[in-house]
């Protein structure tokens, strides 16, 4: 047997073999089997690929053994025979390379081709690195062609049905083509084909190939709202149409995708090739661009905040793939779910890909492990550090928010369309000592870390004034927003405050596209009392006109105390992103 390409008459038993290998949903007209499990062939009496190599495990030559003989690696045993036919069971090793193979029979010095078959990962086989013990989970994470993708915001989660379609007959060939046109294969096809025995390698390659940022990938990403030369990301609802369009266009990218589309297409390709996986949504997801495990926000007088490199997305979607990680530990410490993210955010080893990053490593703050654990750790557990930019060019660290990032991490439940919260898999409870301990461990292990106002800094005292923007009524697209600002003083003396309110239209990625509204006023707060200024409530009835391309409105506030004759000091400037409204 060797990768790719009539000896008498041969029955490949496609329907019987495929059903036994859980691939009959793909096709019963061609032989598609999983590694580590035998398939049968019956012999009856009467291309072009990189050159196969036994040393690279892309070629195997073996004899047909008697029924009771033991076989190692690729082998075949006689299962039944008659005067006119012989049936043999062919077995592949559990670490065989996945892909298309040709089957030939050699007799003496002559060799004849008898057909082709496709070999996939086998999560039913205990020795396979993709082995998933529970049958219910295999049904969900390998065989289910339909699912749910969650979007929206942490207090308004919106389920979106998605068709993965991994068993549409042409999808498997498209997935194999994706592997064949990846840059590593184009550079060295022999090494790439040899590495396809490893689900870690295959998932990382597919993570890069689903986006078209730096290769012949499937989808081009776009977030500016202008999709006139393609399809808007929110219009897609199945992966098959995207993959077919890419294939029909001779590997030219499809326009356009955003995080949930990238993730859903990756889920299709992984399930098709036999790697169990699920789509996961992280609400309030941090994008840490410099690897310091914090999201740094800056503000100036009058509440002006420029778009920073770091940001917090309303939500972000990735894929978890199930596999072993013997490359990280001789034990099973990091086996199980791995984050694989195809959205092109930051380069990893020079390529726009992310993962596989062990979820267990993220939970424990083991940021020194591959692949891309620091980036994913920050997505779910970064601290938001707010800085005041002073007129002399210096900056003052005002406070840190340790709880906002990483909320309601969600995926579809097994066997139902209910939402399953898996936040506990990624982080310990917010506010707990264990969570802070893990964060400090993550900082310590992260060799790329550049401390910039991190945990080594002393945070300022908690402000004596609490401020909160609340939504009075439900926000409805096209209608006014009814909001209220509440303030409370815990000081022992009266306070007179200057308040600057701002509202900005932002994309779900946290990028600001326009200023919508602002107001400045003064308010007096009595000791240990709250205030609800009427003028604020009435003026916050503002419309979302002109925000058609923006999925949310972000409210913020700036507060200073006024100088008084008593000589009281100035209250520290406070800037908070307090409310995200989906519009």
mmCIF file of C-alpha atoms in Angstrom, residues 319-524:
data_model
loop_
_atom_site.group_PDB
_atom_site.id
_atom_site.type_symbol
_atom_site.label_atom_id
_atom_site.label_comp_id
_atom_site.label_asym_id
_atom_site.label_seq_id
_atom_site.Cartn_x
_atom_site.Cartn_y
_atom_site.Cartn_z
ATOM 1 C CA UNK A 319 -12.728 25.781 18.281
ATOM 2 C CA UNK A 320 -11.771 23.199 20.866
ATOM 3 C CA UNK A 321 -10.263 20.018 19.388
ATOM 4 C CA UNK A 322 -9.812 16.821 21.388
ATOM 5 C CA UNK A 323 -6.415 15.119 21.298
ATOM 6 C CA UNK A 324 -3.523 13.897 23.381
ATOM 7 C CA UNK A 325 -0.458 16.084 23.977
ATOM 8 C CA UNK A 326 2.507 13.746 24.527
ATOM 9 C CA UNK A 327 4.722 16.535 23.171
ATOM 10 C CA UNK A 328 4.111 18.466 26.414
ATOM 11 C CA UNK A 329 4.121 15.781 29.083
ATOM 12 C CA UNK A 330 4.721 12.060 29.415
ATOM 13 C CA UNK A 331 1.578 11.917 31.539
ATOM 14 C CA UNK A 332 -1.922 12.848 30.416
ATOM 15 C CA UNK A 333 -1.722 16.230 32.159
ATOM 16 C CA UNK A 334 -2.442 18.296 29.050
ATOM 17 C CA UNK A 335 -4.530 15.790 27.091
ATOM 18 C CA UNK A 336 -8.107 16.645 26.166
ATOM 19 C CA UNK A 337 -9.569 19.847 24.770
ATOM 20 C CA UNK A 338 -7.193 22.153 22.894
ATOM 21 C CA UNK A 339 -8.008 25.683 21.706
ATOM 22 C CA UNK A 340 -7.502 26.034 17.944
ATOM 23 C CA UNK A 341 -8.362 29.497 16.629
ATOM 24 C CA UNK A 342 -8.396 30.256 12.878
ATOM 25 C CA UNK A 343 -9.281 33.969 13.148
ATOM 26 C CA UNK A 344 -6.221 35.949 11.965
ATOM 27 C CA UNK A 345 -5.386 38.077 15.020
ATOM 28 C CA UNK A 346 -1.683 37.639 15.765
ATOM 29 C CA UNK A 347 1.076 35.671 14.042
ATOM 30 C CA UNK A 348 2.323 32.447 15.597
ATOM 31 C CA UNK A 349 5.732 31.308 14.359
ATOM 32 C CA UNK A 350 5.307 33.727 11.460
ATOM 33 C CA UNK A 351 1.850 32.503 10.410
ATOM 34 C CA UNK A 352 -1.676 33.651 11.233
ATOM 35 C CA UNK A 353 -2.779 30.649 13.257
ATOM 36 C CA UNK A 354 -3.386 29.825 16.906
ATOM 37 C CA UNK A 355 -3.070 26.598 18.856
ATOM 38 C CA UNK A 356 -3.539 23.902 19.702
ATOM 39 C CA UNK A 357 -3.356 25.326 23.240
ATOM 40 C CA UNK A 358 -4.301 22.921 26.059
ATOM 41 C CA UNK A 359 -7.305 24.140 28.031
ATOM 42 C CA UNK A 360 -5.798 22.518 31.141
ATOM 43 C CA UNK A 361 -2.671 24.658 30.707
ATOM 44 C CA UNK A 362 -4.811 27.795 30.368
ATOM 45 C CA UNK A 363 -6.685 26.920 33.560
ATOM 46 C CA UNK A 364 -3.453 26.560 35.543
ATOM 47 C CA UNK A 365 -1.597 29.521 33.975
ATOM 48 C CA UNK A 366 1.067 27.368 32.315
ATOM 49 C CA UNK A 367 1.868 29.996 29.726
ATOM 50 C CA UNK A 368 5.295 28.614 28.858
ATOM 51 C CA UNK A 369 3.755 25.750 26.866
ATOM 52 C CA UNK A 370 2.998 25.555 23.164
ATOM 53 C CA UNK A 371 1.099 26.561 21.236
ATOM 54 C CA UNK A 372 0.016 30.160 21.944
ATOM 55 C CA UNK A 373 -1.076 29.553 25.535
ATOM 56 C CA UNK A 374 -0.268 33.163 26.662
ATOM 57 C CA UNK A 375 -2.501 34.633 23.971
ATOM 58 C CA UNK A 376 -5.471 32.408 24.833
ATOM 59 C CA UNK A 377 -4.916 32.844 28.573
ATOM 60 C CA UNK A 378 -5.193 36.611 28.076
ATOM 61 C CA UNK A 379 -8.388 36.181 26.037
ATOM 62 C CA UNK A 380 -10.138 34.610 29.018
ATOM 63 C CA UNK A 381 -8.334 36.068 32.032
ATOM 64 C CA UNK A 382 -6.427 39.278 31.239
ATOM 65 C CA UNK A 383 -6.593 42.212 33.649
ATOM 66 C CA UNK A 384 -7.880 45.483 32.197
ATOM 67 C CA UNK A 385 -5.541 48.269 33.290
ATOM 68 C CA UNK A 386 -6.753 51.874 32.958
ATOM 69 C CA UNK A 387 -4.200 54.644 32.556
ATOM 70 C CA UNK A 388 -4.555 58.424 32.709
ATOM 71 C CA UNK A 389 -2.404 60.218 30.147
ATOM 72 C CA UNK A 390 -1.092 63.422 31.722
ATOM 73 C CA UNK A 391 -0.421 66.677 29.901
ATOM 74 C CA UNK A 392 3.332 66.339 30.495
ATOM 75 C CA UNK A 393 3.425 63.040 28.597
ATOM 76 C CA UNK A 394 3.548 60.790 31.651
ATOM 77 C CA UNK A 395 0.882 58.286 32.534
ATOM 78 C CA UNK A 396 -0.704 57.298 35.817
ATOM 79 C CA UNK A 397 -2.138 53.894 36.482
ATOM 80 C CA UNK A 398 -5.635 54.402 37.860
ATOM 81 C CA UNK A 399 -6.988 50.929 38.542
ATOM 82 C CA UNK A 400 -7.242 47.345 37.299
ATOM 83 C CA UNK A 401 -10.363 45.380 36.506
ATOM 84 C CA UNK A 402 -9.622 41.718 37.176
ATOM 85 C CA UNK A 403 -13.124 40.367 36.525
ATOM 86 C CA UNK A 404 -14.517 41.702 33.234
ATOM 87 C CA UNK A 405 -12.584 39.537 30.774
ATOM 88 C CA UNK A 406 -13.758 35.999 30.061
ATOM 89 C CA UNK A 407 -17.433 35.555 30.862
ATOM 90 C CA UNK A 408 -20.042 32.882 30.077
ATOM 91 C CA UNK A 409 -17.729 30.772 27.907
ATOM 92 C CA UNK A 410 -20.272 28.737 25.968
ATOM 93 C CA UNK A 411 -20.712 25.752 23.684
ATOM 94 C CA UNK A 412 -23.583 23.552 22.560
ATOM 95 C CA UNK A 413 -24.473 20.787 25.015
ATOM 96 C CA UNK A 414 -24.077 17.133 24.041
ATOM 97 C CA UNK A 415 -27.249 15.684 22.560
ATOM 98 C CA UNK A 416 -29.349 18.842 22.870
ATOM 99 C CA UNK A 417 -29.558 22.425 21.683
ATOM 100 C CA UNK A 418 -29.063 23.836 25.167
ATOM 101 C CA UNK A 419 -26.133 26.107 25.985
ATOM 102 C CA UNK A 420 -23.395 24.628 28.180
ATOM 103 C CA UNK A 421 -21.245 27.019 30.227
ATOM 104 C CA UNK A 422 -17.624 25.820 30.339
ATOM 105 C CA UNK A 423 -16.032 28.880 31.971
ATOM 106 C CA UNK A 424 -14.813 26.692 34.843
ATOM 107 C CA UNK A 425 -12.636 24.758 32.371
ATOM 108 C CA UNK A 426 -10.659 27.935 31.604
ATOM 109 C CA UNK A 427 -10.434 29.814 34.885
ATOM 110 C CA UNK A 428 -11.049 29.571 38.595
ATOM 111 C CA UNK A 429 -13.894 31.687 40.042
ATOM 112 C CA UNK A 430 -13.308 35.401 39.676
ATOM 113 C CA UNK A 431 -12.430 37.018 42.968
ATOM 114 C CA UNK A 432 -10.999 33.827 44.435
ATOM 115 C CA UNK A 433 -7.468 33.558 45.777
ATOM 116 C CA UNK A 434 -6.812 30.671 43.389
ATOM 117 C CA UNK A 435 -7.653 32.797 40.366
ATOM 118 C CA UNK A 436 -5.150 35.482 41.424
ATOM 119 C CA UNK A 437 -2.563 32.833 42.174
ATOM 120 C CA UNK A 438 -2.963 31.391 38.674
ATOM 121 C CA UNK A 439 -2.687 34.852 37.107
ATOM 122 C CA UNK A 440 0.590 35.477 38.897
ATOM 123 C CA UNK A 441 1.834 32.045 37.821
ATOM 124 C CA UNK A 442 0.925 32.862 34.215
ATOM 125 C CA UNK A 443 2.898 36.104 34.389
ATOM 126 C CA UNK A 444 5.886 34.333 35.911
ATOM 127 C CA UNK A 445 5.951 31.618 33.242
ATOM 128 C CA UNK A 446 5.369 33.887 30.281
ATOM 129 C CA UNK A 447 8.880 34.451 28.966
ATOM 130 C CA UNK A 448 7.681 37.040 26.428
ATOM 131 C CA UNK A 449 6.147 39.150 29.177
ATOM 132 C CA UNK A 450 6.964 42.834 29.213
ATOM 133 C CA UNK A 451 5.718 44.275 32.477
ATOM 134 C CA UNK A 452 3.827 47.491 31.837
ATOM 135 C CA UNK A 453 1.746 48.283 34.843
ATOM 136 C CA UNK A 454 1.359 44.598 35.653
ATOM 137 C CA UNK A 455 1.017 42.874 38.978
ATOM 138 C CA UNK A 456 4.337 44.253 40.211
ATOM 139 C CA UNK A 457 2.827 47.769 40.392
ATOM 140 C CA UNK A 458 0.965 48.959 43.462
ATOM 141 C CA UNK A 459 -2.626 49.764 42.551
ATOM 142 C CA UNK A 460 -4.126 53.029 43.805
ATOM 143 C CA UNK A 461 -6.679 52.946 46.554
ATOM 144 C CA UNK A 462 -10.225 52.083 45.597
ATOM 145 C CA UNK A 463 -12.099 55.325 44.742
ATOM 146 C CA UNK A 464 -14.561 56.606 47.332
ATOM 147 C CA UNK A 465 -17.193 57.216 44.673
ATOM 148 C CA UNK A 466 -19.006 54.358 42.979
ATOM 149 C CA UNK A 467 -20.429 55.023 39.532
ATOM 150 C CA UNK A 468 -22.706 52.898 37.415
ATOM 151 C CA UNK A 469 -24.569 53.303 34.144
ATOM 152 C CA UNK A 470 -27.704 51.192 34.040
ATOM 153 C CA UNK A 471 -30.132 50.360 31.262
ATOM 154 C CA UNK A 472 -33.597 51.518 32.341
ATOM 155 C CA UNK A 473 -35.489 49.708 29.586
ATOM 156 C CA UNK A 474 -34.699 47.068 26.995
ATOM 157 C CA UNK A 475 -32.651 48.341 24.054
ATOM 158 C CA UNK A 476 -34.426 47.911 20.710
ATOM 159 C CA UNK A 477 -32.817 48.417 17.321
ATOM 160 C CA UNK A 478 -33.926 51.755 15.847
ATOM 161 C CA UNK A 479 -35.345 53.069 19.132
ATOM 162 C CA UNK A 480 -34.035 55.549 21.702
ATOM 163 C CA UNK A 481 -31.869 54.234 24.518
ATOM 164 C CA UNK A 482 -33.087 54.860 28.069
ATOM 165 C CA UNK A 483 -30.095 54.937 30.410
ATOM 166 C CA UNK A 484 -29.416 56.250 33.892
ATOM 167 C CA UNK A 485 -26.218 57.225 35.705
ATOM 168 C CA UNK A 486 -26.107 56.424 39.422
ATOM 169 C CA UNK A 487 -23.423 57.718 41.797
ATOM 170 C CA UNK A 488 -22.717 57.064 45.448
ATOM 171 C CA UNK A 489 -20.176 58.621 47.823
ATOM 172 C CA UNK A 490 -18.570 56.678 50.665
ATOM 173 C CA UNK A 491 -16.653 59.714 51.918
ATOM 174 C CA UNK A 492 -17.401 61.429 55.207
ATOM 175 C CA UNK A 493 -17.679 64.902 53.628
ATOM 176 C CA UNK A 494 -19.825 66.336 50.820
ATOM 177 C CA UNK A 495 -18.369 66.161 47.316
ATOM 178 C CA UNK A 496 -18.900 68.337 44.279
ATOM 179 C CA UNK A 497 -18.026 66.398 41.126
ATOM 180 C CA UNK A 498 -17.432 67.357 37.519
ATOM 181 C CA UNK A 499 -18.680 64.584 35.259
ATOM 182 C CA UNK A 500 -17.984 64.016 31.571
ATOM 183 C CA UNK A 501 -20.165 61.411 29.862
ATOM 184 C CA UNK A 502 -19.380 59.994 26.434
ATOM 185 C CA UNK A 503 -21.015 57.468 24.139
ATOM 186 C CA UNK A 504 -19.205 55.839 21.213
ATOM 187 C CA UNK A 505 -20.200 53.420 18.501
ATOM 188 C CA UNK A 506 -17.863 50.426 18.515
ATOM 189 C CA UNK A 507 -17.560 47.204 16.600
ATOM 190 C CA UNK A 508 -17.870 43.939 18.503
ATOM 191 C CA UNK A 509 -14.051 43.803 18.424
ATOM 192 C CA UNK A 510 -13.900 46.903 20.651
ATOM 193 C CA UNK A 511 -12.740 49.227 17.838
ATOM 194 C CA UNK A 512 -14.349 52.679 18.042
ATOM 195 C CA UNK A 513 -15.791 54.022 14.795
ATOM 196 C CA UNK A 514 -17.541 57.241 15.879
ATOM 197 C CA UNK A 515 -18.471 59.456 18.809
ATOM 198 C CA UNK A 516 -22.231 59.565 19.270
ATOM 199 C CA UNK A 517 -22.961 61.792 22.248
ATOM 200 C CA UNK A 518 -21.308 63.623 25.146
ATOM 201 C CA UNK A 519 -22.348 65.751 28.104
ATOM 202 C CA UNK A 520 -20.568 67.566 30.949
ATOM 203 C CA UNK A 521 -22.170 68.695 34.218
ATOM 204 C CA UNK A 522 -21.628 69.040 37.970
ATOM 205 C CA UNK A 523 -23.330 67.118 40.758
ATOM 206 C CA UNK A 524 -23.187 67.313 44.554
#
